């Protein structure tokens, strides 16, 4: 028979775990880990399960630490916005000291795990934390250029997997970086369009023109086009070992074009529903694109 005390302890631990997931943004962290592992498969000469586990653990720690530092810095602003006011710190369920301890521990564990893979991987992981926390986060209330800065650490994971597998940075991981770099603009500006009113409560300047206007949408369209171009570049043989078959390139192009259609949909309707469709399309695109690249490399009968 379970005691009342046992039930309370179980409930308390469930709440602590839920707050940990919220502090580290578990869904975002998992998506980052997925990108890193995709990059690893693309770069690896031989796949090592131990290396994958290290990369997944280290990657989660680094993203979790970045998000924890971010929520510590923005705790007062988070309290002003509907979508963030129930986060552990502004809601009063977690102290700043506790959150800071978690962030530091995750940083140390993450750097150590990635260093065990190779020093370059640890270096890029540390750079991503620094840029996200010390540059991107403070700029969010100052200038829309914060999104450009934030796109740098956001683009590192796909590249990081390749570096983890090869201990080398060249044209291949650089291309992976550029794909995810350009992808982030339509993704985050679509999100910024949807949440513009809430962001303004916290003083965040997320849209490139500062408004939900034609200029913002045209930039979304432009960066989507650049994303498509960079994504199919490997088919032309300019990107070293990072290659793409013609069939796979066509699949990637069609997916990118579908995302572009949603961008034009936002141009036509200029409403939050269209922005949400574009945001969801971008998430589907980046996930499927990475899968196509990996499947194509390993030469299944699909391609």
Short mmCIF file of C-alpha atoms in Angstrom, two decimals:
data_model
loop_
_atom_site.label_atom_id
_atom_site.label_comp_id
_atom_site.label_asym_id
_atom_site.label_seq_id
_atom_site.Cartn_x
_atom_site.Cartn_y
_atom_site.Cartn_z
CA UNK A 1 0.00 0.00 0.00
CA UNK A 2 1.35 3.39 -0.93
CA UNK A 3 1.57 5.90 1.87
CA UNK A 4 0.44 9.50 1.62
CA UNK A 5 4.03 10.58 2.25
CA UNK A 6 5.23 8.42 -0.64
CA UNK A 7 2.64 9.93 -2.97
CA UNK A 8 3.69 13.45 -1.96
CA UNK A 9 7.37 12.69 -2.56
CA UNK A 10 6.55 11.21 -5.96
CA UNK A 11 4.48 14.27 -6.82
CA UNK A 12 7.24 16.63 -5.69
CA UNK A 13 9.84 14.83 -7.80
CA UNK A 14 7.50 14.96 -10.78
CA UNK A 15 7.19 18.72 -10.36
CA UNK A 16 10.97 19.12 -10.01
CA UNK A 17 11.54 17.09 -13.18
CA UNK A 18 8.87 19.10 -15.02
CA UNK A 19 10.58 22.35 -14.00
CA UNK A 20 13.95 20.97 -15.10
CA UNK A 21 12.50 20.19 -18.52
CA UNK A 22 11.01 23.67 -18.70
CA UNK A 23 14.24 25.33 -17.62
CA UNK A 24 16.28 23.45 -20.22
CA UNK A 25 13.52 23.59 -22.89
CA UNK A 26 13.52 19.87 -23.47
CA UNK A 27 11.79 19.90 -26.88
CA UNK A 28 14.23 22.45 -28.26
CA UNK A 29 17.16 20.56 -26.75
CA UNK A 30 16.02 17.27 -28.29
CA UNK A 31 15.67 18.90 -31.72
CA UNK A 32 19.22 20.26 -31.38
CA UNK A 33 20.51 16.82 -30.41
CA UNK A 34 18.74 15.37 -33.45
CA UNK A 35 20.52 17.88 -35.73
CA UNK A 36 23.87 17.07 -34.13
CA UNK A 37 23.41 13.34 -34.60
CA UNK A 38 22.39 13.88 -38.24
CA UNK A 39 25.60 15.86 -38.76
CA UNK A 40 27.56 13.08 -37.08
CA UNK A 41 26.16 10.44 -39.43
CA UNK A 42 27.03 12.62 -42.42
CA UNK A 43 30.64 13.08 -41.30
CA UNK A 44 31.41 9.69 -39.78
CA UNK A 45 33.60 7.19 -41.61
CA UNK A 46 32.50 4.61 -39.07
CA UNK A 47 29.55 5.03 -36.71
CA UNK A 48 30.34 4.70 -33.00
CA UNK A 49 27.40 4.28 -30.63
CA UNK A 50 29.50 5.55 -27.73
CA UNK A 51 30.35 8.73 -29.66
CA UNK A 52 26.68 9.26 -30.51
CA UNK A 53 25.71 8.92 -26.85
CA UNK A 54 28.44 11.36 -25.82
CA UNK A 55 27.31 13.83 -28.49
CA UNK A 56 23.67 13.51 -27.44
CA UNK A 57 24.49 13.96 -23.76
CA UNK A 58 26.93 16.81 -24.32
CA UNK A 59 24.63 18.51 -26.79
CA UNK A 60 21.66 18.37 -24.43
CA UNK A 61 23.77 19.74 -21.59
CA UNK A 62 25.02 22.67 -23.69
CA UNK A 63 21.56 23.61 -24.96
CA UNK A 64 20.04 23.12 -21.54
CA UNK A 65 22.69 25.35 -19.97
CA UNK A 66 22.13 28.07 -22.57
CA UNK A 67 18.40 28.03 -21.94
CA UNK A 68 18.88 28.08 -18.17
CA UNK A 69 21.23 31.09 -18.34
CA UNK A 70 18.75 32.77 -20.67
CA UNK A 71 15.86 32.31 -18.25
CA UNK A 72 17.95 33.61 -15.35
CA UNK A 73 18.85 36.76 -17.27
CA UNK A 74 15.31 37.32 -18.56
CA UNK A 75 13.38 36.33 -15.43
CA UNK A 76 11.82 39.78 -14.97
CA UNK A 77 10.89 40.07 -18.65
CA UNK A 78 9.49 36.53 -18.70
CA UNK A 79 7.11 37.53 -15.93
CA UNK A 80 5.56 40.12 -18.26
CA UNK A 81 4.71 37.76 -21.10
CA UNK A 82 1.85 35.27 -21.25
CA UNK A 83 3.90 32.48 -22.84
CA UNK A 84 6.74 32.65 -20.28
CA UNK A 85 5.26 33.86 -17.00
CA UNK A 86 4.75 30.28 -15.79
CA UNK A 87 8.37 29.33 -16.25
CA UNK A 88 9.99 28.03 -13.03
CA UNK A 89 11.86 31.22 -12.07
CA UNK A 90 9.25 33.94 -12.72
CA UNK A 91 6.54 31.68 -11.27
CA UNK A 92 8.58 31.35 -8.07
CA UNK A 93 8.95 27.56 -8.19
CA UNK A 94 12.72 27.74 -8.60
CA UNK A 95 15.26 30.17 -7.17
CA UNK A 96 17.85 31.93 -9.28
CA UNK A 97 20.61 30.21 -7.31
CA UNK A 98 19.16 26.78 -8.05
CA UNK A 99 18.80 27.60 -11.74
CA UNK A 100 22.35 28.97 -11.84
CA UNK A 101 23.71 25.82 -10.20
CA UNK A 102 21.92 23.69 -12.80
CA UNK A 103 23.28 25.87 -15.62
CA UNK A 104 26.87 25.65 -14.36
CA UNK A 105 26.71 21.90 -13.82
CA UNK A 106 25.27 21.38 -17.30
CA UNK A 107 27.98 23.61 -18.79
CA UNK A 108 30.78 21.64 -17.14
CA UNK A 109 29.28 18.27 -18.03
CA UNK A 110 28.57 19.37 -21.59
CA UNK A 111 32.05 20.73 -22.25
CA UNK A 112 33.63 17.65 -20.69
CA UNK A 113 31.53 15.24 -22.77
CA UNK A 114 32.20 17.10 -26.02
CA UNK A 115 35.92 17.44 -25.21
CA UNK A 116 36.05 13.69 -24.76
CA UNK A 117 34.96 13.46 -28.42
CA UNK A 118 37.56 16.03 -29.51
CA UNK A 119 38.68 19.55 -28.53
CA UNK A 120 37.12 21.29 -31.56
CA UNK A 121 33.68 19.96 -30.70
CA UNK A 122 34.00 21.28 -27.14
CA UNK A 123 35.21 24.64 -28.45
CA UNK A 124 32.24 25.09 -30.76
CA UNK A 125 29.88 24.02 -27.98
CA UNK A 126 31.39 26.59 -25.63
CA UNK A 127 31.18 29.29 -28.31
CA UNK A 128 27.48 28.54 -28.80
CA UNK A 129 26.79 29.02 -25.07
CA UNK A 130 28.77 32.25 -24.98
CA UNK A 131 27.07 33.79 -28.04
CA UNK A 132 23.59 32.73 -26.98
CA UNK A 133 23.94 33.91 -23.40
CA UNK A 134 26.28 36.89 -23.57
CA UNK A 135 25.43 38.40 -26.96
CA UNK A 136 22.07 37.19 -28.31
CA UNK A 137 20.13 37.39 -25.04
CA UNK A 138 21.09 41.01 -24.14
CA UNK A 139 20.52 42.18 -27.74
CA UNK A 140 16.92 40.90 -27.90
CA UNK A 141 15.63 44.04 -26.23
CA UNK A 142 18.00 46.35 -28.13
CA UNK A 143 17.80 45.53 -31.82
CA UNK A 144 16.25 43.10 -34.32
CA UNK A 145 19.83 42.22 -35.28
CA UNK A 146 19.73 39.93 -32.26
CA UNK A 147 18.14 37.31 -34.50
CA UNK A 148 21.20 37.38 -36.78
CA UNK A 149 23.49 36.87 -33.79
CA UNK A 150 21.25 34.14 -32.37
CA UNK A 151 21.29 32.34 -35.72
CA UNK A 152 25.01 31.61 -35.22
CA UNK A 153 24.74 29.40 -32.10
CA UNK A 154 21.47 28.08 -33.52
CA UNK A 155 23.28 26.88 -36.66
CA UNK A 156 26.16 25.20 -34.84
CA UNK A 157 24.48 21.85 -33.92
CA UNK A 158 24.20 20.42 -37.47
CA UNK A 159 27.82 21.38 -38.07
CA UNK A 160 28.87 20.18 -34.60
CA UNK A 161 27.98 16.58 -35.41
CA UNK A 162 30.32 16.55 -38.39
CA UNK A 163 33.16 18.04 -36.33
CA UNK A 164 32.47 15.49 -33.58
CA UNK A 165 32.85 12.68 -36.11
CA UNK A 166 35.93 14.03 -37.90
CA UNK A 167 37.71 16.50 -35.59
CA UNK A 168 37.93 18.72 -38.63
CA UNK A 169 36.26 21.93 -39.81
CA UNK A 170 36.10 22.50 -43.56
CA UNK A 171 33.70 23.09 -46.43
CA UNK A 172 31.42 20.23 -45.35
CA UNK A 173 30.53 21.38 -41.82
CA UNK A 174 30.58 24.96 -43.11
CA UNK A 175 27.84 24.04 -45.58
CA UNK A 176 25.79 22.33 -42.87
CA UNK A 177 26.18 25.47 -40.77
CA UNK A 178 24.94 27.71 -43.59
CA UNK A 179 21.90 25.55 -44.28
CA UNK A 180 20.70 25.81 -40.70
CA UNK A 181 21.79 29.44 -40.45
CA UNK A 182 19.55 30.59 -43.31
CA UNK A 183 16.73 28.30 -42.18
CA UNK A 184 16.45 30.04 -38.84
CA UNK A 185 15.31 33.38 -40.24
CA UNK A 186 11.99 32.28 -41.76
CA UNK A 187 11.48 29.98 -38.79
CA UNK A 188 12.01 32.57 -36.06
CA UNK A 189 10.43 35.46 -37.92
CA UNK A 190 7.30 33.35 -38.43
CA UNK A 191 7.33 32.66 -34.70
CA UNK A 192 8.03 36.33 -34.01
CA UNK A 193 5.06 37.29 -36.19
CA UNK A 194 2.75 34.98 -34.23
CA UNK A 195 3.97 36.20 -30.84
CA UNK A 196 4.64 39.82 -31.70
CA UNK A 197 2.17 41.28 -29.19
CA UNK A 198 3.50 39.11 -26.38
CA UNK A 199 7.12 39.85 -27.28
CA UNK A 200 6.38 43.57 -27.12
CA UNK A 201 5.23 43.17 -23.51
CA UNK A 202 8.75 42.02 -22.67
CA UNK A 203 10.37 44.65 -24.87
CA UNK A 204 11.79 42.13 -27.34
CA UNK A 205 12.55 43.28 -30.88
CA UNK A 206 12.29 40.08 -32.92
CA UNK A 207 10.97 41.13 -36.36
CA UNK A 208 13.53 42.57 -38.81
CA UNK A 209 11.60 45.79 -39.43
CA UNK A 210 10.07 45.87 -35.96
CA UNK A 211 6.62 45.43 -37.50
CA UNK A 212 4.36 42.83 -39.09
CA UNK A 213 4.73 44.41 -42.51
CA UNK A 214 5.73 43.78 -46.12
CA UNK A 215 9.42 44.31 -45.35
CA UNK A 216 9.42 41.50 -42.79
CA UNK A 217 7.67 39.08 -45.15
CA UNK A 218 9.97 39.89 -48.07
CA UNK A 219 12.97 39.10 -45.89
CA UNK A 220 11.34 35.83 -44.86
CA UNK A 221 10.91 34.94 -48.54
CA UNK A 222 14.47 35.98 -49.41
CA UNK A 223 16.07 33.90 -46.66
CA UNK A 224 13.89 30.92 -47.55
CA UNK A 225 15.21 31.10 -51.11
CA UNK A 226 18.80 31.26 -49.87
CA UNK A 227 18.09 28.28 -47.62
CA UNK A 228 16.86 26.26 -50.59
CA UNK A 229 19.90 27.18 -52.70
CA UNK A 230 22.40 26.23 -49.98
CA UNK A 231 20.52 23.01 -49.19
CA UNK A 232 20.94 21.63 -52.71
CA UNK A 233 24.53 22.83 -53.24
CA UNK A 234 26.05 19.41 -52.37
CA UNK A 235 24.52 17.94 -55.54
CA UNK A 236 26.93 20.02 -57.64
CA UNK A 237 30.06 18.52 -56.06
CA UNK A 238 31.37 21.76 -54.56
CA UNK A 239 31.21 20.62 -50.94
CA UNK A 240 33.86 17.94 -50.52
CA UNK A 241 32.65 14.72 -48.90
CA UNK A 242 29.23 16.25 -48.28
CA UNK A 243 27.37 15.02 -51.34
CA UNK A 244 23.78 14.66 -52.46
CA UNK A 245 22.32 12.54 -55.24
CA UNK A 246 20.16 14.15 -57.91
CA UNK A 247 17.06 12.38 -56.61
CA UNK A 248 17.71 13.48 -53.03
CA UNK A 249 18.41 17.05 -54.19
CA UNK A 250 15.05 17.10 -55.98
CA UNK A 251 13.32 15.90 -52.80
CA UNK A 252 15.06 18.58 -50.74
CA UNK A 253 14.20 21.23 -53.34
CA UNK A 254 10.52 20.24 -53.39
CA UNK A 255 10.35 20.41 -49.59
CA UNK A 256 12.02 23.81 -49.62
CA UNK A 257 9.67 25.02 -52.33
CA UNK A 258 6.70 23.90 -50.22
CA UNK A 259 8.06 26.00 -47.36
CA UNK A 260 8.42 28.91 -49.77
CA UNK A 261 4.74 28.52 -50.73
CA UNK A 262 3.81 28.97 -47.07
CA UNK A 263 6.00 32.09 -46.96
CA UNK A 264 4.08 33.51 -49.91
CA UNK A 265 0.89 32.49 -48.09
CA UNK A 266 1.92 34.79 -45.25
CA UNK A 267 2.59 37.53 -47.80
CA UNK A 268 -0.95 37.17 -49.12
CA UNK A 269 -2.90 36.87 -45.86
CA UNK A 270 -0.62 38.49 -43.27
CA UNK A 271 -2.27 36.77 -40.33
CA UNK A 272 -1.10 34.68 -37.40
CA UNK A 273 -2.65 31.52 -38.85
CA UNK A 274 -0.47 31.79 -41.95
CA UNK A 275 2.60 32.53 -39.80
CA UNK A 276 1.89 29.42 -37.75
CA UNK A 277 1.64 27.31 -40.89
CA UNK A 278 5.01 28.64 -42.06
CA UNK A 279 6.59 27.98 -38.68
CA UNK A 280 5.33 24.38 -38.63
CA UNK A 281 6.43 23.91 -42.25
CA UNK A 282 9.93 25.08 -41.30
CA UNK A 283 10.13 22.54 -38.47
CA UNK A 284 9.04 19.75 -40.80
CA UNK A 285 11.50 20.93 -43.46
CA UNK A 286 14.60 20.98 -41.26
CA UNK A 287 13.81 17.55 -39.81
CA UNK A 288 13.03 15.83 -43.11
CA UNK A 289 15.90 17.55 -44.90
CA UNK A 290 18.39 16.14 -42.40
CA UNK A 291 16.86 12.69 -42.70
CA UNK A 292 17.08 12.84 -46.51
CA UNK A 293 20.76 13.84 -46.34
CA UNK A 294 21.57 10.94 -43.99
CA UNK A 295 19.53 8.34 -45.89
CA UNK A 296 21.06 9.48 -49.17
CA UNK A 297 24.59 9.10 -47.80
CA UNK A 298 24.05 5.54 -46.74
CA UNK A 299 22.67 4.67 -50.17
CA UNK A 300 19.36 2.99 -49.42
CA UNK A 301 17.19 1.91 -52.29
CA UNK A 302 15.01 4.98 -51.73
CA UNK A 303 17.57 7.06 -53.59
#
